[in-house]
């Protein structure tokens, strides 16, 4: 079983996000980037399947700042192979990204492609199901469990209120992973350094983008603070509010 | 303005609120509002009084990403709507993206508002709710997923008997097969029935530290609820999760400790009567929906509050 996991860096949401002077994009210059949280879960689930059932795990990403480090970290965690796609913009929208990824992945013989269910800046939709259309494969989003038995894949998809459904899925398939069975593992820096000495990252050139129908951003803004919270720095004030509401 | 197609969402035999929220939103756009009822029941048609037409496809009563996506494509190909509205939900994510890619339609996700007349423009709260992004989808057909809770469901609720039309279910490859619905595990505490919730997020840092929230909850006769990462980490049972894939709660008082306020969390708690948020990040989106806020360390605040209330 071969599992390919596309990885993407997104802004760390705990930081302040500045908007570029052009008003239609983030100012990436000082932005702290990190691996998309749900991609980390996708990678973890792939590595867990490798450990439990045997699989080859391939991490793939578009080349850009710090991408080598992200891919070496994936190798340190347990991926077998890392591939970087050169000559494409890592910040393109998901319709374009899906095309580039599908081109790179289509010849790999993947049985499963695990994407993060979504990523922080998903303006034009989610990568997984769009890529699946290009790959001619079925897709399921919001997956919280993947079981493989003798080549058959059984998954759980989450709805709301704790309700879920179980499906059997034929391979190759694209699954949007919401959460791995366990918290994604951490790769110590020493191990990443060690891998950097011994392993290498494969490179493939990006295929032509197909000018997929897209929409354009006309404005980016921070939400207005006007309707927001009344701020306090005094515990007694909070106590007073709780008393006023009749709960304390 | 061309026709608007709202994709009705239903789960376990009932129409979901997002269906009515989208209908309300669609109504205000000014075009003819039609509904795609994929699977679903006769009884549901009667609740879709806002729609001029209900297009029905017999794709099975249980949702299946493959067959429901094929059914939606059949409706869109037959009826050529301008704006296709789908819930930004677990099911909607499958269907909307697939349709957009298959039919080459521009798409915008997680929209809070939409306006038509000429080009379709939408606003979405992205990057965990920290940035509002306005997109122009052009004047042709487009796909929009709508964030739950963006508008009230009331405007979209009307009994009636809209005209119905059946559209043939196209053949599919049967690569995805529905097995069963899995119902939620039973809960030790029903967080939807509590007057006060002390909700913790990733800011709590470790399982052991949940104690701090439990102590505060005890003096307030509250239950401890949590954001998704706490549940995913296995620190609390799923029955305590508030949000999109968890429960919707409306307590008298919701105290959010170390929760950033991602749209998926807000979906589950913004109907609370009073929201008090404590966060070290003054720009955390939770402060946009909270009524009262405090910038600070949750451990200090929770301990001081517990002491003051004891
Ligand atoms: C399909 C789907 C469904 C989802 N469903 C849900 C759902 O049902 N419920 C849900 O909650 N999420 C859900 N999510 C996840 C959601 O997108 C967010 O990832 C999640 O809500 C973030 O949780 P958080 O606020 O606890 O963590 P974070 O976003 O990491 O925020 C932690 C916050 O704690 C603050 N903090 C850190 N230390 C301290 C301290 N000492 N004192 C005070 N503050 C501190 C930080 O400033 C930060 O704001 C869903 C996502 C998807 C894709």
Coordinates of C-alpha atoms in Angstrom, one line a residue, chain B:
Chain B
X1 CA -29.7 37.6 -11.2
X2 CA -29.9 34.0 -12.4
X3 CA -31.4 31.1 -10.4
X4 CA -30.1 30.1 -7.0
X5 CA -29.8 26.5 -6.2
X6 CA -29.7 25.6 -2.5
X7 CA -28.5 22.1 -1.7
X8 CA -30.6 20.9 1.2
X9 CA -28.6 19.1 3.9
X10 CA -30.2 16.4 6.0
X11 CA -28.9 14.0 8.5
X12 CA -30.6 11.0 10.1
X13 CA -33.9 11.9 8.5
X14 CA -34.0 15.6 9.4
X15 CA -33.2 18.8 7.5
X16 CA -30.2 20.5 9.1
X17 CA -30.4 24.2 10.2
X18 CA -27.9 25.2 7.5
X19 CA -30.5 24.4 4.9
X20 CA -32.8 27.1 6.3
X21 CA -29.9 29.5 6.9
X22 CA -29.0 29.2 3.2
X23 CA -32.6 29.6 2.1
X24 CA -32.8 32.8 4.1
X25 CA -29.6 34.1 2.6
X26 CA -30.7 33.0 -0.9
X27 CA -34.0 34.8 -0.6
X28 CA -32.3 38.1 0.0
X29 CA -30.3 37.8 -3.2
X30 CA -33.4 38.5 -5.4
X31 CA -33.3 35.6 -7.9
X32 CA -35.5 32.5 -8.0
X33 CA -34.6 30.1 -5.2
X34 CA -34.7 26.4 -6.0
X35 CA -33.7 23.5 -3.8
X36 CA -31.8 20.3 -4.7
X37 CA -33.1 17.7 -2.4
X38 CA -30.8 14.7 -2.8
X39 CA -32.2 11.6 -1.1
X40 CA -34.5 13.1 1.6
X41 CA -38.2 12.6 2.2
X42 CA -41.6 13.9 1.1
X43 CA -42.0 15.4 4.5
X44 CA -38.9 17.5 3.9
X45 CA -40.4 19.0 0.8
X46 CA -43.2 20.5 2.9
X47 CA -40.6 22.4 5.0
X48 CA -39.0 24.0 2.0
X49 CA -41.7 26.6 1.4
X50 CA -39.2 29.3 0.5
X51 CA -38.2 27.4 -2.7
X52 CA -40.0 27.9 -6.0
X53 CA -39.0 24.4 -7.2
X54 CA -37.6 21.4 -5.4
X55 CA -35.5 19.1 -7.6
X56 CA -35.3 15.6 -6.2
X57 CA -32.9 12.9 -7.0
X58 CA -33.3 9.4 -5.7
X59 CA -29.7 8.8 -4.5
X60 CA -30.5 6.8 -1.4
X61 CA -31.6 8.1 2.0
X62 CA -28.1 7.8 3.5
X63 CA -25.5 10.3 2.4
X64 CA -22.7 8.9 0.2
X65 CA -20.1 11.3 -1.1
X66 CA -19.9 9.6 -4.5
X67 CA -23.6 9.2 -5.3
X68 CA -24.7 12.5 -3.7
X69 CA -22.1 14.4 -5.7
X70 CA -23.2 12.7 -8.9
X71 CA -26.8 13.6 -8.1
X72 CA -25.9 17.2 -7.5
X73 CA -24.1 17.3 -10.8
X74 CA -27.1 16.0 -12.6
X75 CA -29.3 18.7 -11.1
X76 CA -26.8 21.5 -12.0
X77 CA -26.3 20.1 -15.5
X78 CA -30.1 20.0 -16.1
X79 CA -31.0 23.3 -14.5
X80 CA -27.9 25.6 -15.0
X81 CA -28.3 27.7 -11.8
X82 CA -26.1 30.8 -11.4
X83 CA -25.3 30.4 -7.7
X84 CA -25.1 27.0 -6.1
X85 CA -25.2 27.2 -2.3
X86 CA -23.9 24.3 -0.3
X87 CA -23.3 24.1 3.5
X88 CA -19.7 24.4 4.6
X89 CA -20.2 21.1 6.4
X90 CA -18.8 17.6 6.3
X91 CA -21.1 16.7 3.4
X92 CA -21.0 20.0 1.7
X93 CA -17.2 19.9 1.6
X94 CA -17.4 16.7 -0.5
X95 CA -20.1 17.9 -2.8
X96 CA -19.2 21.5 -3.4
X97 CA -15.5 20.9 -4.2
X98 CA -16.3 18.0 -6.4
X99 CA -18.9 20.0 -8.4
X100 CA -16.6 22.9 -8.8
X101 CA -13.8 20.8 -10.1
X102 CA -16.0 18.6 -12.4
X103 CA -17.8 21.5 -13.9
X104 CA -14.9 24.0 -13.9
X105 CA -16.9 26.5 -11.7
X106 CA -15.3 29.1 -9.5
X107 CA -15.8 28.5 -5.8
X108 CA -15.6 30.3 -2.5
X109 CA -15.6 28.5 0.8
X110 CA -17.0 29.3 4.3
X111 CA -18.9 32.4 3.2
X112 CA -20.7 34.5 5.8
X113 CA -22.4 36.8 3.3
X114 CA -23.2 36.9 -0.3
X115 CA -24.4 39.5 -2.7
X116 CA -25.6 39.2 -6.3
X117 CA -26.8 41.4 -9.1
X118 CA -24.0 41.5 -11.7
X119 CA -21.1 39.6 -10.2
X120 CA -21.5 37.4 -7.3
X121 CA -19.4 38.6 -4.4
X122 CA -18.9 36.9 -1.0
X123 CA -17.2 37.4 2.3
X124 CA -15.6 34.6 4.2
X125 CA -13.8 34.5 7.6
X126 CA -10.6 32.7 7.0
X127 CA -7.3 32.0 8.8
X128 CA -9.2 30.8 11.9
X129 CA -11.5 33.8 11.7
X130 CA -8.7 36.3 11.9
X131 CA -9.1 37.8 8.4
X132 CA -12.2 38.6 6.4
X133 CA -11.7 38.0 2.7
X134 CA -14.0 39.3 0.0
X135 CA -14.0 37.4 -3.3
X136 CA -15.5 38.2 -6.7
X137 CA -16.8 35.0 -8.4
X138 CA -17.7 36.7 -11.7
X139 CA -21.1 36.9 -13.4
X140 CA -21.4 33.2 -14.4
X141 CA -22.2 30.1 -12.5
X142 CA -20.3 29.6 -9.2
X143 CA -20.3 27.4 -6.1
X144 CA -20.4 28.9 -2.6
X145 CA -20.2 27.1 0.6
X146 CA -21.9 28.8 3.5
X147 CA -20.6 28.9 7.1
X148 CA -23.2 27.6 9.5
X149 CA -24.6 30.2 11.9
X150 CA -23.9 33.2 9.6
X151 CA -27.5 34.2 9.5
X152 CA -30.6 33.1 11.5
X153 CA -32.4 30.0 10.2
X154 CA -35.8 31.7 10.8
X155 CA -35.9 33.6 7.4
X156 CA -35.6 30.4 5.5
X157 CA -38.3 28.5 7.4
X158 CA -41.7 28.3 5.7
X159 CA -44.1 25.5 5.3
X160 CA -45.5 25.2 1.8
X161 CA -45.8 22.9 -1.2
X162 CA -43.2 23.9 -3.7
X163 CA -43.4 22.3 -7.2
X164 CA -41.3 19.2 -7.3
X165 CA -39.5 17.7 -10.2
X166 CA -37.6 14.4 -10.3
X167 CA -34.2 14.2 -11.9
X168 CA -32.8 10.8 -12.9
X169 CA -30.0 9.5 -10.8
X170 CA -27.0 9.0 -13.1
X171 CA -24.9 5.8 -12.9
X172 CA -21.9 5.8 -10.6
X173 CA -18.9 3.5 -10.3
X174 CA -19.9 2.5 -6.7
X175 CA -16.4 3.2 -5.4
X176 CA -17.7 4.5 -2.1
X177 CA -20.2 2.3 -0.2
X178 CA -22.2 3.4 2.8
X179 CA -22.1 0.9 5.6
X180 CA -23.8 2.4 8.6
X181 CA -24.5 5.5 10.7
X182 CA -22.7 5.6 14.0
X183 CA -24.6 7.4 16.8
X184 CA -22.8 9.5 19.4
X185 CA -21.6 7.7 22.5
X186 CA -23.7 8.3 25.5
X187 CA -22.5 11.1 27.7
X188 CA -21.7 11.2 31.4
X189 CA -22.8 14.9 31.4
X190 CA -25.2 16.6 29.0
X191 CA -23.4 19.9 28.3
X192 CA -26.4 21.2 26.3
X193 CA -28.4 21.1 29.5
X194 CA -26.1 23.2 31.7
X195 CA -26.6 26.8 32.6
X196 CA -22.9 27.5 32.9
X197 CA -20.1 25.9 30.9
X198 CA -16.4 26.4 31.6
X199 CA -14.9 25.6 28.2
X200 CA -11.2 24.9 27.7
X201 CA -9.1 25.0 24.6
X202 CA -5.5 24.2 23.6
X203 CA -4.3 27.0 25.8
X204 CA -4.8 24.6 28.8
X205 CA -1.6 22.9 27.6
X206 CA -1.9 19.5 29.3
X207 CA -4.4 17.0 30.6
X208 CA -3.3 17.4 34.2
X209 CA -4.1 21.1 34.1
X210 CA -7.8 20.5 33.3
X211 CA -8.2 20.3 37.0
X212 CA -8.0 24.1 37.1
X213 CA -11.1 24.3 35.0
X214 CA -12.8 21.6 36.9
X215 CA -12.3 23.5 40.2
X216 CA -13.8 26.7 38.6
X217 CA -16.7 24.6 37.2
X218 CA -17.4 23.2 40.6
X219 CA -18.0 26.5 42.3
X220 CA -20.2 27.6 39.5
X221 CA -22.2 24.3 39.3
X222 CA -21.0 24.2 35.7
X223 CA -19.7 21.4 33.4
X224 CA -16.4 21.5 31.7
X225 CA -16.7 21.6 27.9
X226 CA -13.9 21.8 25.3
X227 CA -12.7 22.6 21.9
X228 CA -11.8 19.9 19.4
X229 CA -8.0 19.6 20.0
X230 CA -8.7 18.7 23.6
X231 CA -11.0 15.9 22.4
X232 CA -8.6 14.8 19.7
X233 CA -5.8 14.5 22.2
X234 CA -8.0 12.1 24.2
X235 CA -8.1 14.4 27.2
X236 CA -11.9 14.6 27.4
X237 CA -14.7 12.5 25.9
X238 CA -16.3 13.5 22.6
X239 CA -19.6 14.3 24.4
X240 CA -17.8 17.5 25.8
X241 CA -16.9 18.9 22.4
X242 CA -18.5 22.2 21.4
X243 CA -18.6 23.2 17.7
X244 CA -19.1 22.2 14.1
X245 CA -18.6 18.5 14.6
X246 CA -19.4 18.6 18.3
X247 CA -22.5 19.9 20.1
X248 CA -24.3 23.2 19.9
X249 CA -24.7 24.8 23.3
X250 CA -26.6 27.9 24.5
X251 CA -25.9 28.2 28.2
X252 CA -26.6 31.3 30.2
X253 CA -22.9 31.8 30.6
X254 CA -20.0 30.3 28.6
X255 CA -16.6 30.9 29.9
X256 CA -13.9 30.2 27.2
X257 CA -10.4 29.6 28.6
X258 CA -7.6 29.5 26.1
X259 CA -9.9 29.0 23.1
X260 CA -8.9 31.0 20.0
X261 CA -12.4 31.2 18.5
X262 CA -12.0 29.4 15.2
X263 CA -15.2 29.5 13.1
X264 CA -15.8 25.8 13.7
X265 CA -15.8 26.4 17.4
X266 CA -18.0 29.5 17.3
X267 CA -20.6 27.6 15.3
X268 CA -21.3 25.6 18.5
X269 CA -21.4 28.3 21.1
X270 CA -22.1 31.8 19.7
X271 CA -25.8 31.5 20.7
X272 CA -24.8 31.5 24.4
X273 CA -26.5 34.3 26.3
X274 CA -23.3 35.6 27.9
X275 CA -19.8 34.7 26.7
X276 CA -16.7 35.5 28.8
X277 CA -13.4 34.9 27.1
X278 CA -9.9 34.7 28.6
X279 CA -7.0 34.5 26.2
X280 CA -3.4 35.7 26.1
X281 CA -3.8 36.9 22.5
X282 CA -5.6 40.2 22.4
X283 CA -6.4 39.6 18.7
X284 CA -8.0 36.2 19.3
X285 CA -11.2 36.0 17.3
X286 CA -13.1 34.7 20.4
X287 CA -13.1 38.3 21.6
X288 CA -15.2 39.3 18.5
X289 CA -18.1 37.2 19.8
X290 CA -17.5 37.4 23.5
X291 CA -19.5 39.9 25.6
X292 CA -16.7 40.2 28.1
X293 CA -13.1 39.6 27.7
X294 CA -9.9 39.5 29.6
X295 CA -6.4 39.3 28.1
X296 CA -4.4 37.1 30.4
X297 CA -3.2 33.8 31.5
X298 CA -6.1 31.4 31.9
X299 CA -4.4 29.7 34.9
X300 CA -4.2 33.0 36.9
X301 CA -7.7 34.0 36.0
X302 CA -9.3 30.7 36.6
X303 CA -7.6 30.3 40.0
X304 CA -8.4 33.9 41.1
X305 CA -12.0 33.5 40.0
X306 CA -12.4 30.2 41.9
X307 CA -11.0 31.8 45.0
X308 CA -13.2 34.8 44.7
X309 CA -16.3 32.7 44.2
X310 CA -15.6 30.1 46.9

